[in-house]
Amino acid sequence: MEKFNEICSLKELINYTMEFTAELIASHLGGEIIGRGDVTVSSFAKIEDATAGTITFLANPKYTHYIYNTAASIVLVRRDFEPEHPVAATLVKVDDPYGALAELLSLVGQYIKPRHTGIEEGCHIAASATIGEGCYVGAFAYIADGARIGRNVKIYPQAYIGDGVEIGDDTVVYPGAKIYYGCRIGRRCVIHAGAVIGSDGFGFAPDKDGVYHKIEQIGIVVLEDDVEIGANTTIDRSTMGFTLISHGVKLDNLIQIAHNVTVGHDTVMASQVGIAGSTHVGANCMFGGQVGLAGHISIADGVQIGAQAGVPSSIKNAGSYLGTPAVPAMDFMRQSAAVKRLPQVLRTVDALEKEQKKNKQ
């Protein structure tokens, strides 16, 4: 107990124990406590599934009804939240509940994830490769000639780092990820299991007989700093020059980025997005799952595209888009409403035709 009383920060407390109080959480987040400050939690949970001893959050208004029955001990809420009914949980009011939860999860994650260090037996590191201080290289990982690995990089078992690849400080390459020759990876990137960076772009040209011949793809892929690539996502090397994933981009699992594509900074994409060759995607865009973009088009900064939308041509203005072909979200809503009315419209037209025929007789 004496040790507990000596701890003055959330980071120090996590290093000692996974139990912490609402008072400590609020102090770390700059939040306001409504309820008991001494209540403790030791894990996280969704608001609808929470149990005693867990912390959760309320950011989406459609989940508000859960707060009145949740068993969570602590709930992160917006500063302007005013309950309409009694709430048993202690509330911690913050500017952004989801962002606050992400901050806590990140802090805790640093201490509960396995920590690997050193060079394990069974890996291959070419004599001409350079490895920075504090790196981890797992068993059966392969680092080829001329690769340059920065400091504190973690390369997990069975990862492949090709000839001349550059990887910046503090980047993590998870098991089975493949980075082909010449590609450049920035600092603090995360490349998840099975991702392939730098495979050939899909370039073939038919001859006069209709036989397709491969066009050599001699470019590379560049990932700037703070990029995260999901499991089994593929990013093709360029025909010439480079395929560029700008800083802060987050790609989900199972995404295909074709050759010579450029993705602007801080853009996020959900699973199964596909982007065809030579398309330029702007900064701060958001793409839902299964969005498909045609090749050789341009998407403006700040564009949001809903799930399963198809984009055959350039989008020049920021905003939300839905449907195939994608149109502004409000237009799509009107079109959907009109489609719902079609059966009644057809019945009306049919009735009018019958009435017209009857009148002609």
XYZ file of C-alpha atoms in Angstrom:
361
model
C 0.000 0.000 0.000
C 2.925 2.327 0.678
C 4.135 1.775 -2.885
C 0.636 2.549 -4.188
C 0.553 5.837 -2.313
C 3.944 6.827 -3.697
C 2.784 6.529 -7.319
C 1.889 9.923 -8.738
C 1.161 9.311 -12.431
C -1.003 6.959 -14.468
C 2.011 5.778 -16.448
C 3.870 4.782 -13.290
C 0.768 3.083 -11.906
C 0.265 0.961 -15.019
C 3.869 -0.151 -14.719
C 3.097 -1.379 -11.213
C -0.506 -2.591 -11.381
C -3.422 -2.584 -13.817
C -5.849 -1.087 -11.288
C -6.403 2.659 -11.278
C -8.915 5.171 -9.921
C -11.307 7.622 -11.539
C -9.371 10.432 -9.861
C -6.104 9.333 -11.467
C -7.743 8.891 -14.882
C -9.387 12.311 -14.710
C -6.088 13.898 -13.677
C -4.290 12.302 -16.626
C -6.995 13.323 -19.137
C -7.769 16.726 -17.682
C -11.336 15.561 -17.030
C -14.059 16.398 -14.510
C -15.376 13.716 -12.149
C -19.090 13.287 -11.488
C -19.457 10.647 -8.785
C -16.923 8.721 -6.736
C -13.318 9.609 -7.408
C -11.974 6.583 -5.545
C -13.745 3.950 -7.666
C -11.220 1.653 -9.364
C -11.095 -0.133 -12.714
C -8.754 -2.771 -14.102
C -9.960 -3.307 -17.699
C -11.923 -1.829 -20.613
C -15.311 -2.802 -22.062
C -18.050 -1.712 -24.466
C -20.798 0.212 -22.713
C -23.435 -2.453 -23.418
C -21.226 -5.315 -22.175
C -19.416 -3.637 -19.303
C -19.131 -5.181 -15.854
C -18.036 -3.825 -12.485
C -14.385 -2.839 -12.477
C -14.317 -1.754 -16.130
C -14.108 1.620 -17.845
C -16.098 2.459 -20.989
C -17.080 5.512 -23.011
C -20.095 7.218 -24.577
C -19.414 9.108 -27.804
C -22.262 8.147 -30.151
C -25.668 9.515 -29.041
C -27.465 6.342 -30.200
C -25.786 4.478 -27.322
C -26.946 6.964 -24.675
C -29.654 4.654 -23.321
C -26.987 2.156 -22.232
C -25.456 4.573 -19.749
C -28.435 4.304 -17.424
C -28.068 0.541 -17.025
C -24.379 -0.100 -17.672
C -22.493 -1.991 -14.976
C -19.260 -0.168 -15.804
C -17.575 1.554 -12.895
C -16.392 4.531 -14.965
C -17.788 6.071 -18.168
C -15.999 8.703 -20.235
C -18.537 11.260 -21.544
C -18.480 14.652 -23.252
C -18.217 17.723 -21.072
C -21.682 18.876 -22.079
C -23.346 15.547 -21.248
C -26.219 15.923 -18.780
C -27.981 12.659 -17.788
C -31.769 12.588 -17.936
C -31.930 9.752 -15.381
C -29.706 8.626 -12.480
C -26.417 7.007 -13.493
C -24.756 4.530 -11.140
C -21.330 4.756 -12.775
C -18.802 7.487 -12.056
C -18.619 9.868 -15.022
C -15.406 11.462 -16.240
C -16.216 14.424 -18.490
C -13.697 15.117 -21.266
C -13.655 16.995 -24.555
C -13.545 13.825 -26.690
C -14.497 10.512 -25.020
C -13.358 8.335 -27.920
C -10.037 10.134 -28.179
C -9.583 9.913 -24.404
C -10.249 6.174 -24.465
C -7.759 5.772 -27.315
C -5.150 7.604 -25.242
C -5.724 5.295 -22.269
C -5.654 2.180 -24.463
C -2.412 3.308 -26.052
C -0.842 3.905 -22.668
C -1.928 0.534 -21.307
C -0.992 -1.232 -24.551
C 2.637 -0.197 -24.130
C 2.824 -2.336 -21.018
C 0.652 -5.363 -21.748
C 2.011 -6.211 -25.212
C 4.849 -8.748 -25.330
C 8.275 -7.116 -25.451
C 10.855 -8.705 -27.711
C 14.490 -7.718 -27.938
C 17.656 -8.978 -29.534
C 18.449 -11.146 -32.539
C 16.900 -14.627 -32.363
C 18.590 -17.719 -33.696
C 17.484 -18.891 -37.108
C 17.054 -15.474 -38.710
C 19.142 -14.378 -41.694
C 20.814 -10.980 -41.773
C 22.983 -10.296 -44.827
C 26.520 -9.144 -44.126
C 25.905 -5.883 -46.004
C 22.700 -5.066 -44.086
C 22.840 -2.569 -41.213
C 20.795 -2.924 -38.046
C 20.305 -0.033 -35.625
C 20.519 -0.145 -31.858
C 17.745 -1.752 -29.830
C 16.261 -3.783 -32.701
C 14.484 -7.115 -32.501
C 14.754 -9.664 -35.313
C 12.680 -12.827 -34.853
C 13.513 -16.366 -35.857
C 13.269 -17.116 -39.605
C 13.057 -13.440 -40.515
C 15.126 -12.609 -43.621
C 16.974 -9.334 -44.098
C 18.600 -9.078 -47.535
C 21.695 -7.359 -48.887
C 21.965 -3.637 -48.399
C 18.913 -3.310 -46.166
C 19.148 -0.465 -43.667
C 17.175 -0.880 -40.468
C 16.819 2.040 -38.037
C 16.854 2.020 -34.264
C 14.327 0.169 -32.105
C 12.765 -1.548 -35.111
C 10.930 -4.826 -34.463
C 10.937 -7.429 -37.222
C 8.907 -10.469 -36.233
C 9.452 -14.090 -37.299
C 9.130 -14.982 -40.993
C 9.077 -11.374 -42.132
C 10.974 -10.647 -45.347
C 12.986 -7.458 -45.858
C 14.264 -7.245 -49.440
C 17.480 -5.924 -50.946
C 18.128 -2.261 -50.274
C 14.989 -1.720 -48.205
C 15.118 1.190 -45.750
C 13.116 1.087 -42.496
C 12.960 4.074 -40.139
C 13.272 4.132 -36.364
C 10.608 2.524 -34.132
C 8.775 0.753 -36.961
C 7.175 -2.667 -36.393
C 6.999 -5.381 -39.074
C 4.756 -8.223 -37.920
C 5.095 -11.943 -38.790
C 4.966 -12.920 -42.429
C 4.951 -9.374 -43.807
C 6.933 -8.943 -47.025
C 8.740 -5.788 -48.130
C 10.177 -6.111 -51.635
C 13.500 -4.691 -52.789
C 14.181 -0.973 -52.740
C 11.080 0.118 -50.836
C 11.324 2.812 -48.177
C 9.465 2.663 -44.881
C 9.329 5.659 -42.552
C 9.529 6.018 -38.793
C 6.939 4.635 -36.355
C 5.147 2.653 -39.045
C 3.244 -0.561 -38.321
C 3.021 -3.279 -40.972
C 0.748 -6.122 -39.921
C 1.010 -9.822 -40.625
C 0.814 -10.919 -44.249
C 0.985 -7.426 -45.720
C 2.940 -7.150 -48.981
C 4.723 -3.900 -49.785
C 6.244 -3.523 -53.236
C 4.829 -6.411 -55.238
C 4.678 -5.744 -58.987
C 1.991 -3.443 -60.293
C -0.515 -5.057 -62.644
C 1.052 -3.905 -65.883
C 0.620 -5.890 -69.112
C 0.424 -4.821 -72.752
C -1.152 -6.897 -75.560
C 0.656 -7.437 -78.839
C -1.000 -7.532 -82.264
C -2.134 -11.112 -81.599
C -3.766 -10.214 -78.288
C -1.057 -11.914 -76.211
C -0.256 -10.018 -73.032
C 3.360 -9.205 -72.165
C 4.563 -7.995 -68.791
C 5.632 -4.373 -68.401
C 8.507 -4.292 -65.947
C 7.690 -2.435 -62.755
C 10.942 -0.694 -61.863
C 9.670 1.801 -59.259
C 9.257 1.408 -55.499
C 6.776 1.974 -52.666
C 7.357 4.784 -50.168
C 5.617 4.777 -46.788
C 6.125 8.034 -44.915
C 6.160 8.332 -41.117
C 3.372 7.058 -38.826
C 1.666 4.892 -41.441
C -0.183 1.708 -40.412
C -0.822 -1.087 -42.910
C -3.382 -3.770 -42.038
C -3.006 -7.535 -42.299
C -2.933 -8.956 -45.847
C -3.078 -5.523 -47.423
C -1.051 -5.148 -50.627
C 0.622 -2.048 -52.032
C 2.074 -2.391 -55.532
C 5.380 -0.888 -56.589
C 5.176 1.699 -59.351
C 5.949 1.205 -62.998
C 8.312 4.176 -62.676
C 8.888 6.520 -59.763
C 7.010 5.473 -56.638
C 3.681 4.538 -55.120
C 3.289 6.931 -52.174
C 1.499 6.449 -48.862
C 1.846 9.787 -47.074
C 2.383 10.349 -43.372
C -0.345 9.402 -40.924
C -2.302 7.188 -43.352
C -4.092 4.206 -41.767
C -5.081 1.275 -43.977
C -7.265 -1.561 -42.709
C -6.839 -5.260 -43.533
C -7.350 -6.608 -47.067
C -6.860 -3.405 -49.044
C -5.379 -3.204 -52.549
C -3.376 -0.140 -53.587
C -2.250 -0.362 -57.224
C 0.887 0.980 -58.901
C 1.667 4.705 -58.970
C -1.177 5.552 -56.583
C -0.665 8.489 -54.214
C -2.549 8.609 -50.897
C -2.531 11.961 -49.086
C -1.663 12.416 -45.443
C -3.964 11.266 -42.630
C -6.368 9.442 -44.932
C -8.043 6.291 -43.558
C -9.534 3.340 -45.435
C -11.601 0.388 -44.204
C -11.305 -3.233 -45.305
C -11.481 -4.289 -48.965
C -11.008 -0.865 -50.484
C -9.485 -1.173 -53.951
C -7.691 1.655 -55.744
C -6.682 1.234 -59.386
C -3.417 2.477 -60.866
C -2.218 6.084 -61.052
C -5.089 7.445 -58.957
C -4.404 10.330 -56.587
C -6.246 10.351 -53.250
C -6.172 13.572 -51.253
C -5.436 14.231 -47.592
C -7.809 13.604 -44.676
C -10.115 11.371 -46.712
C -12.220 8.536 -45.242
C -13.244 5.480 -47.282
C -15.680 2.847 -46.035
C -15.330 -0.877 -46.674
C -15.350 -2.151 -50.264
C -15.052 1.261 -51.871
C -13.664 0.929 -55.384
C -11.814 3.684 -57.267
C -11.098 3.605 -60.987
C -7.621 4.339 -62.288
C -6.159 7.692 -63.398
C -8.600 9.799 -61.373
C -8.153 12.328 -58.576
C -9.976 12.584 -55.241
C -9.977 15.944 -53.439
C -8.888 16.478 -49.843
C -11.519 15.817 -47.189
C -13.662 13.412 -49.219
C -15.702 10.776 -47.371
C -16.940 7.804 -49.396
C -19.474 5.366 -47.945
C -19.133 1.581 -47.987
C -19.457 -0.267 -51.318
C -19.433 2.935 -53.343
C -17.924 2.857 -56.830
C -16.008 5.884 -58.087
C -15.480 5.944 -61.880
C -14.343 9.565 -62.222
C -12.612 12.320 -60.277
C -14.200 13.971 -57.230
C -13.222 17.641 -57.104
C -14.959 18.823 -53.928
C -14.753 17.745 -50.287
C -17.866 16.135 -48.837
C -19.671 12.812 -48.395
C -20.406 10.518 -51.335
C -22.432 7.305 -51.644
C -23.579 4.834 -54.271
C -22.395 3.432 -57.589
C -21.541 5.561 -59.401
C -20.782 7.668 -56.343
C -22.741 10.902 -55.997
C -23.052 13.451 -53.173
C -24.675 11.803 -50.165
C -27.824 13.957 -50.242
C -28.373 13.157 -53.928
C -28.010 9.468 -53.137
C -30.599 9.776 -50.352
C -33.054 11.417 -52.756
C -32.408 8.747 -55.375
C -32.982 6.004 -52.807
C -36.231 7.610 -51.703
C -37.345 7.837 -55.331
C -36.512 4.170 -55.947
C -38.672 3.155 -52.988
C -41.601 4.955 -54.638
C -41.180 3.189 -58.002
C -43.647 0.321 -57.310
C -46.396 2.811 -56.462
C -45.473 4.990 -59.454
C -45.666 1.957 -61.770
C -49.060 0.992 -60.352
C -50.285 4.546 -60.917
C -48.993 4.584 -64.500
C -50.590 1.202 -65.152
C -53.903 2.436 -63.802
C -53.748 5.583 -65.942
C -52.990 3.531 -69.072
C -55.938 1.278 -68.381
C -58.179 4.289 -67.827
C -56.965 5.852 -71.079
C -57.660 2.689 -73.048
C -61.093 2.442 -71.496
C -61.903 6.032 -72.452
C -60.882 5.372 -76.092
C -63.311 2.457 -76.431
